[in-house]
Amino acid sequence: MTTPETSFPATPEFYFADAGGPMFYFLDDRLDASPAIGGPPTPEPPVVTTTGDRALDVASVRSDFPILGERVNGRPLIWFDNAATTQKPRAVIDRISSFYEHENSNIHRAAHELAARATDAYEDARETTRRFLNAPRVEDIVFVRGTTEAINLVAQSWGRKHLGEGDEIVITHLEHHANIVPWQQISRQTGAVLKVAPVDDRGNLLLDELERLVGPRTKLVAATQVSNALGTVTDAKRIVEIGHRHGARVLIDGAQSIPHMPIDVVDLGADFFVFSGHKIVGPTGIGVLYGAQDALADTPPWQGGGNMIADVTLERALYQDPPNKFEAGTGNIADAVGLGTALRYVADLGIERIAAYEHHLLDYATPRLSAIPGVRIIGTADEKASVLSFVLDGHEPLEVGKALNAEGIAVRAGHHCAQPILRRMGVEQTVRPSFAFYNTTDEIDVFLDVVDRLARGGVGG
Ligand code: PMP
């Protein structure tokens, strides 16, 4: 494998978010979000949202991710399982250990010094998240375990209050199980009806069909912004407009869009926007439910317990306002803090620049992969994020995954928790490489070579 540096200047124009600007291969004004070693952490600087015209320095970015130096089966690790989870930069790893070394406490500010530090760090992460999403108020940001928990919260809490017999929920055929099963469950519990907007044979969401499904009984539209199985990017803003025109609330699943495109929840207009930290170089076990002020106000608490109450007698409990109302019990404090650092890291690199670079990787890989005899790409929508699902004639996806693993390449092989859309595309499983901003075209070449040899009978069984 050649080094990342040698691949970088090949097609430099692709690395720009803003076309036409001069090209620089450095990021020397990147903010260092990691705290000083050996002392209390310094306050983190504000999130940077402007990216200017600097290029993405992939070699430098790669050196931020310790795990990319790992060897697997004697080969350098190639991490192409980014849609499942992303790797973590040193800044995030250090921030979490620094939290446990210098700040660890439960978050009850007034109790003592460490409680104040932990509370500040946790609330600072909430503010960072607010700014990353351009949410109007810090109270709109609820920390949860991840996308799955956020959707279940909305389904069980908002849904139980607002859904009744014959009311309708509209989802799309593209959804991850996390945005299907909670709606099936609440539909059974309330008598609501679940409707599904179709896709075409290439995996494009049919918005006109979606609009036809939304009507006076529709209480909620829940749709993904990027499909994890096919990579399809949906027009989430139009989905929100359609839902709102009919008086429905709209939830957008941002699990796959959050690391690949700028998100502005005000511009998007969604009532709920949800994502998981681990998909955007943050820790597992922490995620976000953004809710518009009136939507959260209209949502009862989900779980009861400590932290979420204003006053409790043995007869009744008075709840706090959002976000505390939805954060019962001791939350995942350290990982919330780590998520804040992850979002700063991504913002410093520039999400537009990341999107442009990942697009370049997709554009590089797609024609080369489809040129391999027996390869069929599953999901060829007009707009795609860097997910490249495929099947190979005569080889089970798992077998392809094992052959790639033998060469140090990690991909997902299976149904990707999105069985309905794979079945719609005529398959049960696919092989799914998915690229992040720390991947390179050289890594893609190594991957293509293994698939090509397998297709020609030269690798494995
Ligand atoms: N929705 C989509 C589109 C996803 O890709 C995923 C994760 N694969 C989820 C929801 C669920 O996320 P989590 O497992 O982090 O809760």
Short mmCIF file of C-alpha atoms and ligand atoms in Angstrom, two decimals:
data_model
loop_
_atom_site.label_atom_id
_atom_site.label_comp_id
_atom_site.label_asym_id
_atom_site.label_seq_id
_atom_site.Cartn_x
_atom_site.Cartn_y
_atom_site.Cartn_z
CA MET A 1 0.00 0.00 0.00
CA THR A 2 1.31 3.44 -0.81
CA THR A 3 1.24 6.15 1.81
CA PRO A 4 -1.71 8.50 2.02
CA GLU A 5 0.50 11.46 1.09
CA THR A 6 1.21 10.04 -2.35
CA SER A 7 -2.47 9.76 -3.13
CA PHE A 8 -3.44 13.17 -1.87
CA PRO A 9 -2.48 15.63 -4.61
CA ALA A 10 -3.80 13.43 -7.45
CA THR A 11 -7.06 15.31 -7.86
CA PRO A 12 -6.75 18.23 -5.50
CA GLU A 13 -9.77 20.13 -6.72
CA PHE A 14 -11.99 17.49 -5.17
CA TYR A 15 -10.81 18.35 -1.73
CA PHE A 16 -12.35 21.79 -1.75
CA ALA A 17 -15.66 22.67 -0.28
CA ASP A 18 -15.59 26.09 -1.92
CA ALA A 19 -14.59 25.86 -5.54
CA GLY A 20 -12.18 28.43 -6.86
CA GLY A 21 -10.24 29.26 -3.70
CA PRO A 22 -6.48 28.86 -3.40
CA MET A 23 -5.19 25.51 -2.16
CA PHE A 24 -3.23 25.04 1.04
CA TYR A 25 -2.19 21.72 2.48
CA PHE A 26 -2.11 22.67 6.10
CA LEU A 27 -4.44 23.04 8.97
CA ASP A 28 -2.16 24.92 11.31
CA ASP A 29 -4.93 27.05 12.70
CA ARG A 30 -6.93 24.01 13.80
CA LEU A 31 -8.09 24.32 17.35
CA ASP A 32 -6.56 21.93 19.81
CA ALA A 33 -9.51 20.78 21.86
CA SER A 34 -7.52 18.47 24.12
CA PRO A 35 -6.86 19.79 27.60
CA ALA A 36 -3.37 20.30 28.98
CA ILE A 37 -1.99 17.13 30.56
CA GLY A 38 -1.58 17.22 34.31
CA GLY A 39 -3.89 20.06 35.23
CA PRO A 40 -7.53 20.94 35.13
CA PRO A 41 -8.75 21.23 31.56
CA THR A 42 -8.73 24.61 29.93
CA PRO A 43 -12.14 25.73 28.67
CA GLU A 44 -12.71 24.66 25.10
CA PRO A 45 -12.77 27.37 22.46
CA PRO A 46 -16.01 27.95 20.59
CA VAL A 47 -17.02 25.70 17.74
CA VAL A 48 -15.76 26.89 14.37
CA THR A 49 -18.40 26.74 11.71
CA THR A 50 -16.69 28.51 8.85
CA THR A 51 -14.28 26.40 6.84
CA GLY A 52 -12.69 28.99 4.58
CA ASP A 53 -10.99 27.54 1.55
CA ARG A 54 -8.39 25.28 3.10
CA ALA A 55 -7.92 21.76 1.78
CA LEU A 56 -8.32 18.63 3.84
CA ASP A 57 -4.87 17.37 4.78
CA VAL A 58 -5.63 13.67 4.86
CA ALA A 59 -2.17 12.57 6.02
CA SER A 60 -2.39 14.91 8.98
CA VAL A 61 -5.97 13.84 9.70
CA ARG A 62 -4.91 10.18 9.68
CA SER A 63 -2.20 10.84 12.22
CA ASP A 64 -4.93 12.09 14.58
CA PHE A 65 -6.47 8.58 14.68
CA PRO A 66 -4.23 6.18 16.63
CA ILE A 67 -6.17 3.07 15.58
CA LEU A 68 -5.30 3.66 11.91
CA GLY A 69 -1.77 2.49 12.80
CA GLU A 70 -3.17 -0.90 13.79
CA ARG A 71 -2.32 -4.06 11.83
CA VAL A 72 -4.93 -6.72 11.19
CA ASN A 73 -3.93 -10.13 9.89
CA GLY A 74 -0.47 -8.74 9.22
CA ARG A 75 -1.79 -5.87 7.05
CA PRO A 76 -2.39 -2.21 7.81
CA LEU A 77 -5.96 -1.78 9.02
CA ILE A 78 -8.30 -0.33 6.41
CA TRP A 79 -11.42 0.87 8.18
CA PHE A 80 -14.31 0.88 5.74
CA ASP A 81 -17.02 0.19 8.34
CA ASN A 82 -17.71 3.85 9.05
CA ALA A 83 -21.47 3.63 8.58
CA ALA A 84 -21.51 1.19 11.51
CA THR A 85 -19.20 3.28 13.65
CA THR A 86 -16.33 5.70 13.16
CA GLN A 87 -12.88 5.66 14.72
CA LYS A 88 -11.91 8.22 17.35
CA PRO A 89 -9.26 10.93 17.12
CA ARG A 90 -6.68 11.31 19.88
CA ALA A 91 -8.41 14.53 21.02
CA VAL A 92 -11.57 12.59 21.92
CA ILE A 93 -9.70 9.74 23.59
CA ASP A 94 -7.62 12.21 25.63
CA ARG A 95 -10.64 14.30 26.56
CA ILE A 96 -12.43 11.31 28.05
CA SER A 97 -9.42 10.19 30.07
CA SER A 98 -8.81 13.76 31.17
CA PHE A 99 -12.39 13.93 32.39
CA TYR A 100 -11.87 10.86 34.55
CA GLU A 101 -8.48 12.13 35.75
CA HIS A 102 -9.51 15.68 36.64
CA GLU A 103 -13.25 16.25 36.66
CA ASN A 104 -15.16 13.06 37.41
CA SER A 105 -18.23 13.62 39.54
CA ASN A 106 -21.95 13.39 39.24
CA ILE A 107 -23.44 16.61 37.92
CA HIS A 108 -24.83 18.48 40.87
CA ARG A 109 -22.98 21.72 40.51
CA ALA A 110 -23.24 23.20 43.97
CA ALA A 111 -21.97 20.21 45.92
CA HIS A 112 -18.20 20.63 45.54
CA GLU A 113 -15.39 21.56 43.15
CA LEU A 114 -15.39 18.42 41.03
CA ALA A 115 -19.17 18.52 40.75
CA ALA A 116 -18.82 22.04 39.36
CA ARG A 117 -16.14 20.93 36.88
CA ALA A 118 -18.18 17.94 35.71
CA THR A 119 -21.34 20.02 35.38
CA ASP A 120 -19.49 22.69 33.41
CA ALA A 121 -17.92 20.10 31.09
CA TYR A 122 -21.28 18.39 30.49
CA GLU A 123 -23.15 21.64 29.86
CA ASP A 124 -20.32 22.89 27.67
CA ALA A 125 -20.79 19.78 25.51
CA ARG A 126 -24.48 20.56 25.27
CA GLU A 127 -23.68 24.10 24.10
CA THR A 128 -21.18 22.73 21.57
CA THR A 129 -23.87 20.40 20.25
CA ARG A 130 -26.33 23.26 20.03
CA ARG A 131 -23.91 25.27 17.96
CA PHE A 132 -23.03 22.31 15.74
CA LEU A 133 -26.71 21.89 14.87
CA ASN A 134 -27.43 25.63 14.96
CA ALA A 135 -30.23 24.92 17.42
CA PRO A 136 -31.81 28.08 18.80
CA ARG A 137 -31.61 27.16 22.49
CA VAL A 138 -29.36 24.96 24.58
CA GLU A 139 -32.53 23.57 26.20
CA ASP A 140 -33.42 22.01 22.84
CA ILE A 141 -30.54 19.52 23.16
CA VAL A 142 -31.32 16.32 25.07
CA PHE A 143 -28.54 13.81 25.69
CA VAL A 144 -29.60 10.21 25.15
CA ARG A 145 -27.82 6.92 24.48
CA GLY A 146 -28.02 7.24 20.71
CA THR A 147 -30.33 7.47 17.72
CA THR A 148 -32.25 4.36 18.74
CA GLU A 149 -33.00 5.71 22.20
CA ALA A 150 -33.94 9.13 20.83
CA ILE A 151 -36.49 7.64 18.42
CA ASN A 152 -37.91 5.38 21.11
CA LEU A 153 -38.24 8.38 23.40
CA VAL A 154 -40.25 10.28 20.80
CA ALA A 155 -42.35 7.23 19.90
CA GLN A 156 -43.18 6.26 23.46
CA SER A 157 -43.49 9.69 24.96
CA TRP A 158 -44.69 12.08 22.25
CA GLY A 159 -46.45 9.18 20.52
CA ARG A 160 -48.44 7.98 23.52
CA LYS A 161 -49.75 11.47 24.09
CA HIS A 162 -50.59 12.38 20.51
CA LEU A 163 -51.44 9.16 18.66
CA GLY A 164 -54.83 7.50 18.74
CA GLU A 165 -56.93 4.99 16.83
CA GLY A 166 -56.71 5.66 13.09
CA ASP A 167 -54.02 8.34 13.30
CA GLU A 168 -51.23 7.89 10.80
CA ILE A 169 -47.44 7.77 10.92
CA VAL A 170 -45.56 7.97 7.64
CA ILE A 171 -42.05 6.55 7.31
CA THR A 172 -40.03 5.61 4.22
CA HIS A 173 -38.89 2.30 2.79
CA LEU A 174 -35.27 3.39 3.38
CA GLU A 175 -35.41 3.32 7.15
CA HIS A 176 -33.04 1.61 9.55
CA HIS A 177 -34.84 -0.77 11.93
CA ALA A 178 -34.43 1.93 14.60
CA ASN A 179 -36.84 4.12 12.65
CA ILE A 180 -39.30 1.31 11.91
CA VAL A 181 -39.72 -0.89 14.97
CA PRO A 182 -40.52 1.87 17.52
CA TRP A 183 -43.30 3.09 15.18
CA GLN A 184 -44.66 -0.44 14.78
CA GLN A 185 -44.70 -0.78 18.56
CA ILE A 186 -46.47 2.52 19.23
CA SER A 187 -48.91 1.83 16.39
CA ARG A 188 -49.92 -1.45 18.04
CA GLN A 189 -50.22 0.27 21.41
CA THR A 190 -52.35 3.16 20.17
CA GLY A 191 -54.18 1.85 17.12
CA ALA A 192 -52.29 4.23 14.82
CA VAL A 193 -51.58 3.18 11.24
CA LEU A 194 -48.05 3.00 9.83
CA LYS A 195 -47.63 3.98 6.17
CA VAL A 196 -44.48 3.61 4.11
CA ALA A 197 -43.31 5.90 1.29
CA PRO A 198 -41.75 3.92 -1.57
CA VAL A 199 -38.43 4.19 -3.41
CA ASP A 200 -37.62 3.54 -7.05
CA ASP A 201 -35.38 0.71 -8.25
CA ARG A 202 -32.25 2.79 -7.73
CA GLY A 203 -33.15 3.65 -4.15
CA ASN A 204 -34.39 7.23 -4.70
CA LEU A 205 -37.17 8.17 -2.30
CA LEU A 206 -40.36 8.97 -4.25
CA LEU A 207 -41.34 12.26 -2.66
CA ASP A 208 -44.54 12.64 -4.66
CA GLU A 209 -45.65 9.27 -3.34
CA LEU A 210 -44.71 10.33 0.17
CA GLU A 211 -46.78 13.46 -0.25
CA ARG A 212 -49.74 11.36 -1.42
CA LEU A 213 -49.53 9.33 1.81
CA VAL A 214 -49.52 12.37 4.09
CA GLY A 215 -53.02 13.58 4.89
CA PRO A 216 -55.27 15.00 7.60
CA ARG A 217 -54.83 11.92 9.82
CA THR A 218 -51.02 12.06 9.61
CA LYS A 219 -49.62 13.02 13.00
CA LEU A 220 -45.97 12.25 12.34
CA VAL A 221 -43.55 11.80 9.45
CA ALA A 222 -40.29 10.03 10.36
CA ALA A 223 -37.60 9.78 7.71
CA THR A 224 -33.89 9.30 7.38
CA GLN A 225 -31.67 11.92 5.80
CA VAL A 226 -29.16 9.32 4.59
CA SER A 227 -29.83 5.61 4.20
CA ASN A 228 -27.25 3.49 5.98
CA ALA A 229 -27.80 0.54 3.63
CA LEU A 230 -27.81 2.31 0.23
CA GLY A 231 -26.29 5.71 0.92
CA THR A 232 -29.33 7.51 -0.55
CA VAL A 233 -29.54 11.14 0.54
CA THR A 234 -33.15 12.23 0.90
CA ASP A 235 -34.48 15.75 0.54
CA ALA A 236 -35.12 16.10 4.27
CA LYS A 237 -36.08 19.74 3.99
CA ARG A 238 -38.86 18.91 1.55
CA ILE A 239 -40.01 16.04 3.74
CA VAL A 240 -40.31 18.52 6.62
CA GLU A 241 -42.24 20.95 4.41
CA ILE A 242 -44.63 18.22 3.28
CA GLY A 243 -45.25 17.05 6.85
CA HIS A 244 -45.80 20.56 8.15
CA ARG A 245 -48.12 21.50 5.31
CA HIS A 246 -50.41 18.75 6.58
CA GLY A 247 -50.01 19.68 10.23
CA ALA A 248 -47.81 16.71 11.14
CA ARG A 249 -44.69 16.69 13.29
CA VAL A 250 -41.53 15.57 11.47
CA LEU A 251 -38.63 13.56 12.86
CA ILE A 252 -35.42 13.35 10.84
CA ASP A 253 -33.02 10.48 11.51
CA GLY A 254 -29.59 12.08 11.21
CA ALA A 255 -27.52 9.03 12.24
CA GLN A 256 -25.86 8.85 8.83
CA SER A 257 -26.14 12.46 7.73
CA ILE A 258 -24.48 14.02 10.77
CA PRO A 259 -20.91 13.11 9.77
CA HIS A 260 -21.36 13.82 6.06
CA MET A 261 -23.17 17.13 5.61
CA PRO A 262 -23.77 20.42 7.39
CA ILE A 263 -26.87 20.30 9.57
CA ASP A 264 -28.81 23.41 10.46
CA VAL A 265 -31.93 22.42 12.35
CA VAL A 266 -33.46 25.89 11.95
CA ASP A 267 -33.11 25.76 8.17
CA LEU A 268 -34.26 22.12 8.13
CA GLY A 269 -37.25 23.00 10.26
CA ALA A 270 -37.69 19.49 11.72
CA ASP A 271 -39.50 19.07 15.02
CA PHE A 272 -37.07 16.35 16.05
CA PHE A 273 -33.57 15.61 14.75
CA VAL A 274 -31.68 12.66 16.19
CA PHE A 275 -28.15 11.29 15.90
CA SER A 276 -25.53 9.10 17.60
CA GLY A 277 -22.13 10.35 18.74
CA HIS A 278 -20.27 7.28 17.58
CA LYS A 279 -21.09 7.94 13.91
CA ILE A 280 -19.25 11.25 14.05
CA VAL A 281 -15.93 10.26 15.66
CA GLY A 282 -17.47 10.55 19.13
CA PRO A 283 -17.95 7.88 21.79
CA THR A 284 -20.55 5.11 21.81
CA GLY A 285 -23.39 5.31 24.31
CA ILE A 286 -24.09 9.01 23.78
CA GLY A 287 -26.42 10.63 21.29
CA VAL A 288 -28.69 13.58 20.83
CA LEU A 289 -32.36 14.32 20.55
CA TYR A 290 -32.85 17.84 19.26
CA GLY A 291 -36.42 19.01 19.69
CA ALA A 292 -37.98 22.30 18.62
CA GLN A 293 -39.13 24.20 21.71
CA ASP A 294 -42.85 23.61 21.16
CA ALA A 295 -42.30 19.96 20.21
CA LEU A 296 -40.38 19.20 23.41
CA ALA A 297 -42.89 21.17 25.47
CA ASP A 298 -45.57 18.94 24.00
CA THR A 299 -43.67 15.76 24.93
CA PRO A 300 -44.18 14.23 28.37
CA PRO A 301 -41.20 12.86 30.28
CA TRP A 302 -40.13 9.42 29.15
CA GLN A 303 -38.47 7.90 32.18
CA GLY A 304 -38.96 9.01 35.77
CA GLY A 305 -36.29 9.30 38.45
CA GLY A 306 -33.60 11.61 39.73
CA ASN A 307 -32.37 14.68 37.82
CA MET A 308 -35.64 15.18 35.96
CA ILE A 309 -37.78 16.40 38.86
CA ALA A 310 -38.37 19.81 40.42
CA ASP A 311 -40.12 18.47 43.51
CA VAL A 312 -41.38 15.09 44.69
CA THR A 313 -43.82 14.13 47.39
CA LEU A 314 -45.08 10.62 47.93
CA GLU A 315 -48.23 11.57 46.08
CA ARG A 316 -46.87 13.40 43.02
CA ALA A 317 -43.83 14.69 41.16
CA LEU A 318 -43.26 18.04 39.50
CA TYR A 319 -40.95 17.85 36.53
CA GLN A 320 -38.17 20.13 35.41
CA ASP A 321 -38.28 21.81 32.02
CA PRO A 322 -36.44 20.36 29.00
CA PRO A 323 -33.78 19.13 28.66
CA ASN A 324 -33.59 17.80 32.26
CA LYS A 325 -37.16 16.53 32.03
CA PHE A 326 -35.87 13.91 29.56
CA GLU A 327 -32.61 13.04 31.31
CA ALA A 328 -33.70 10.90 34.26
CA GLY A 329 -30.93 9.27 36.27
CA THR A 330 -27.18 9.67 35.93
CA GLY A 331 -26.34 10.16 32.29
CA ASN A 332 -23.26 9.29 30.30
CA ILE A 333 -21.36 12.35 31.46
CA ALA A 334 -17.84 11.55 30.25
CA ASP A 335 -19.00 10.47 26.82
CA ALA A 336 -21.14 13.57 26.42
CA VAL A 337 -17.98 15.57 27.08
CA GLY A 338 -16.16 13.38 24.53
CA LEU A 339 -18.93 14.05 22.01
CA GLY A 340 -18.40 17.79 22.47
CA THR A 341 -14.73 17.35 21.58
CA ALA A 342 -15.65 15.18 18.56
CA LEU A 343 -18.00 17.84 17.22
CA ARG A 344 -15.33 20.51 17.64
CA TYR A 345 -12.84 18.30 15.83
CA VAL A 346 -15.20 17.84 12.88
CA ALA A 347 -16.18 21.51 12.85
CA ASP A 348 -12.52 22.50 12.81
CA LEU A 349 -11.85 20.29 9.81
CA GLY A 350 -14.93 21.74 8.14
CA ILE A 351 -17.96 19.62 7.40
CA GLU A 352 -18.25 20.97 3.83
CA ARG A 353 -14.65 20.02 3.19
CA ILE A 354 -15.26 16.57 4.68
CA ALA A 355 -18.36 16.14 2.49
CA ALA A 356 -16.42 17.12 -0.65
CA TYR A 357 -13.58 14.74 0.13
CA GLU A 358 -15.89 11.82 0.91
CA HIS A 359 -17.72 12.48 -2.32
CA HIS A 360 -14.42 12.23 -4.11
CA LEU A 361 -13.82 8.82 -2.49
CA LEU A 362 -17.28 7.64 -3.57
CA ASP A 363 -16.78 8.92 -7.12
CA TYR A 364 -13.41 7.20 -7.24
CA ALA A 365 -14.64 3.85 -5.93
CA THR A 366 -18.03 3.51 -7.65
CA PRO A 367 -17.04 3.06 -11.33
CA ARG A 368 -14.01 0.95 -10.44
CA LEU A 369 -16.05 -1.39 -8.25
CA SER A 370 -18.85 -1.75 -10.78
CA ALA A 371 -16.29 -2.58 -13.49
CA ILE A 372 -15.30 -5.76 -11.65
CA PRO A 373 -17.00 -8.78 -13.28
CA GLY A 374 -19.98 -10.04 -11.25
CA VAL A 375 -20.28 -6.94 -9.05
CA ARG A 376 -23.70 -5.34 -8.71
CA ILE A 377 -23.97 -2.11 -6.76
CA ILE A 378 -27.08 -1.99 -4.58
CA GLY A 379 -28.34 1.57 -4.38
CA THR A 380 -27.50 4.00 -7.16
CA ALA A 381 -29.59 6.97 -6.13
CA ASP A 382 -28.98 10.42 -7.65
CA GLU A 383 -27.64 11.75 -4.36
CA LYS A 384 -25.50 9.44 -2.29
CA ALA A 385 -23.30 9.65 0.78
CA SER A 386 -20.16 7.52 0.92
CA VAL A 387 -21.84 4.12 1.31
CA LEU A 388 -21.18 1.56 -1.42
CA SER A 389 -23.32 -1.55 -0.92
CA PHE A 390 -22.74 -4.36 -3.41
CA VAL A 391 -23.11 -8.05 -4.09
CA LEU A 392 -20.72 -10.29 -6.01
CA ASP A 393 -22.02 -13.12 -8.20
CA GLY A 394 -21.22 -16.54 -6.83
CA HIS A 395 -20.02 -15.26 -3.45
CA GLU A 396 -22.06 -14.76 -0.30
CA PRO A 397 -21.57 -11.29 1.25
CA LEU A 398 -20.11 -12.91 4.36
CA GLU A 399 -17.52 -14.70 2.27
CA VAL A 400 -16.51 -11.41 0.64
CA GLY A 401 -16.32 -9.79 4.06
CA LYS A 402 -14.05 -12.59 5.31
CA ALA A 403 -11.78 -12.32 2.29
CA LEU A 404 -11.46 -8.58 2.87
CA ASN A 405 -10.84 -9.11 6.59
CA ALA A 406 -8.01 -11.49 5.76
CA GLU A 407 -6.34 -8.51 4.06
CA GLY A 408 -6.95 -6.17 6.98
CA ILE A 409 -10.02 -4.50 5.45
CA ALA A 410 -13.08 -4.00 7.67
CA VAL A 411 -16.45 -3.80 5.91
CA ARG A 412 -19.92 -4.75 7.02
CA ALA A 413 -21.48 -7.82 5.40
CA GLY A 414 -25.11 -8.49 6.29
CA HIS A 415 -28.49 -6.78 6.35
CA HIS A 416 -27.24 -3.59 8.06
CA CYS A 417 -30.37 -3.43 10.27
CA ALA A 418 -32.33 -2.33 7.20
CA GLN A 419 -33.97 -5.51 5.92
CA PRO A 420 -37.02 -3.89 4.27
CA ILE A 421 -34.96 -1.73 1.91
CA LEU A 422 -32.54 -4.52 1.02
CA ARG A 423 -35.49 -6.80 0.20
CA ARG A 424 -36.99 -4.00 -1.87
CA MET A 425 -33.73 -4.00 -3.83
CA GLY A 426 -34.02 -7.77 -4.29
CA VAL A 427 -31.33 -8.94 -1.87
CA GLU A 428 -31.13 -10.17 1.71
CA GLN A 429 -27.61 -8.98 2.41
CA THR A 430 -24.84 -6.90 0.89
CA VAL A 431 -21.18 -6.13 1.40
CA ARG A 432 -21.00 -2.53 2.52
CA PRO A 433 -17.80 -0.51 2.47
CA SER A 434 -18.47 3.00 3.80
CA PHE A 435 -15.88 5.76 3.67
CA ALA A 436 -14.89 8.50 6.09
CA PHE A 437 -12.65 11.53 5.71
CA TYR A 438 -9.61 9.61 6.99
CA ASN A 439 -9.83 7.03 4.19
CA THR A 440 -7.80 7.32 0.98
CA THR A 441 -7.98 6.28 -2.64
CA ASP A 442 -4.95 4.04 -1.98
CA GLU A 443 -7.01 2.11 0.55
CA ILE A 444 -9.79 1.86 -2.02
CA ASP A 445 -7.27 0.41 -4.50
CA VAL A 446 -6.29 -2.30 -2.00
CA PHE A 447 -9.97 -3.09 -1.46
CA LEU A 448 -10.71 -3.20 -5.22
CA ASP A 449 -7.79 -5.53 -5.77
CA VAL A 450 -9.14 -8.06 -3.24
CA VAL A 451 -12.65 -7.95 -4.71
CA ASP A 452 -11.23 -8.27 -8.21
CA ARG A 453 -9.12 -11.30 -7.27
CA LEU A 454 -12.10 -12.88 -5.53
CA ALA A 455 -14.27 -12.29 -8.60
CA ARG A 456 -11.65 -13.98 -10.76
CA GLY A 457 -11.34 -16.91 -8.36
CA GLY A 458 -7.93 -15.88 -7.03
CA VAL A 459 -8.75 -15.39 -3.33
CA GLY A 460 -10.38 -17.63 -0.71
CA GLY A 461 -12.94 -20.27 -1.58
N1 PMP B 1 -30.57 5.14 11.88
C1 PMP B 1 -29.62 4.99 10.95
C2 PMP B 1 -29.82 5.56 9.59
C3 PMP B 1 -28.42 4.32 11.29
O1 PMP B 1 -27.48 4.16 10.37
C4 PMP B 1 -28.27 3.81 12.59
C5 PMP B 1 -27.00 3.08 12.98
N2 PMP B 1 -26.58 2.12 12.06
C6 PMP B 1 -29.29 4.01 13.50
C7 PMP B 1 -30.42 4.68 13.11
C8 PMP B 1 -29.19 3.50 14.90
O2 PMP B 1 -28.12 4.13 15.57
P1 PMP B 1 -27.63 3.62 16.99
O3 PMP B 1 -27.41 2.14 16.84
O4 PMP B 1 -26.36 4.37 17.22
O5 PMP B 1 -28.69 3.93 17.97
#
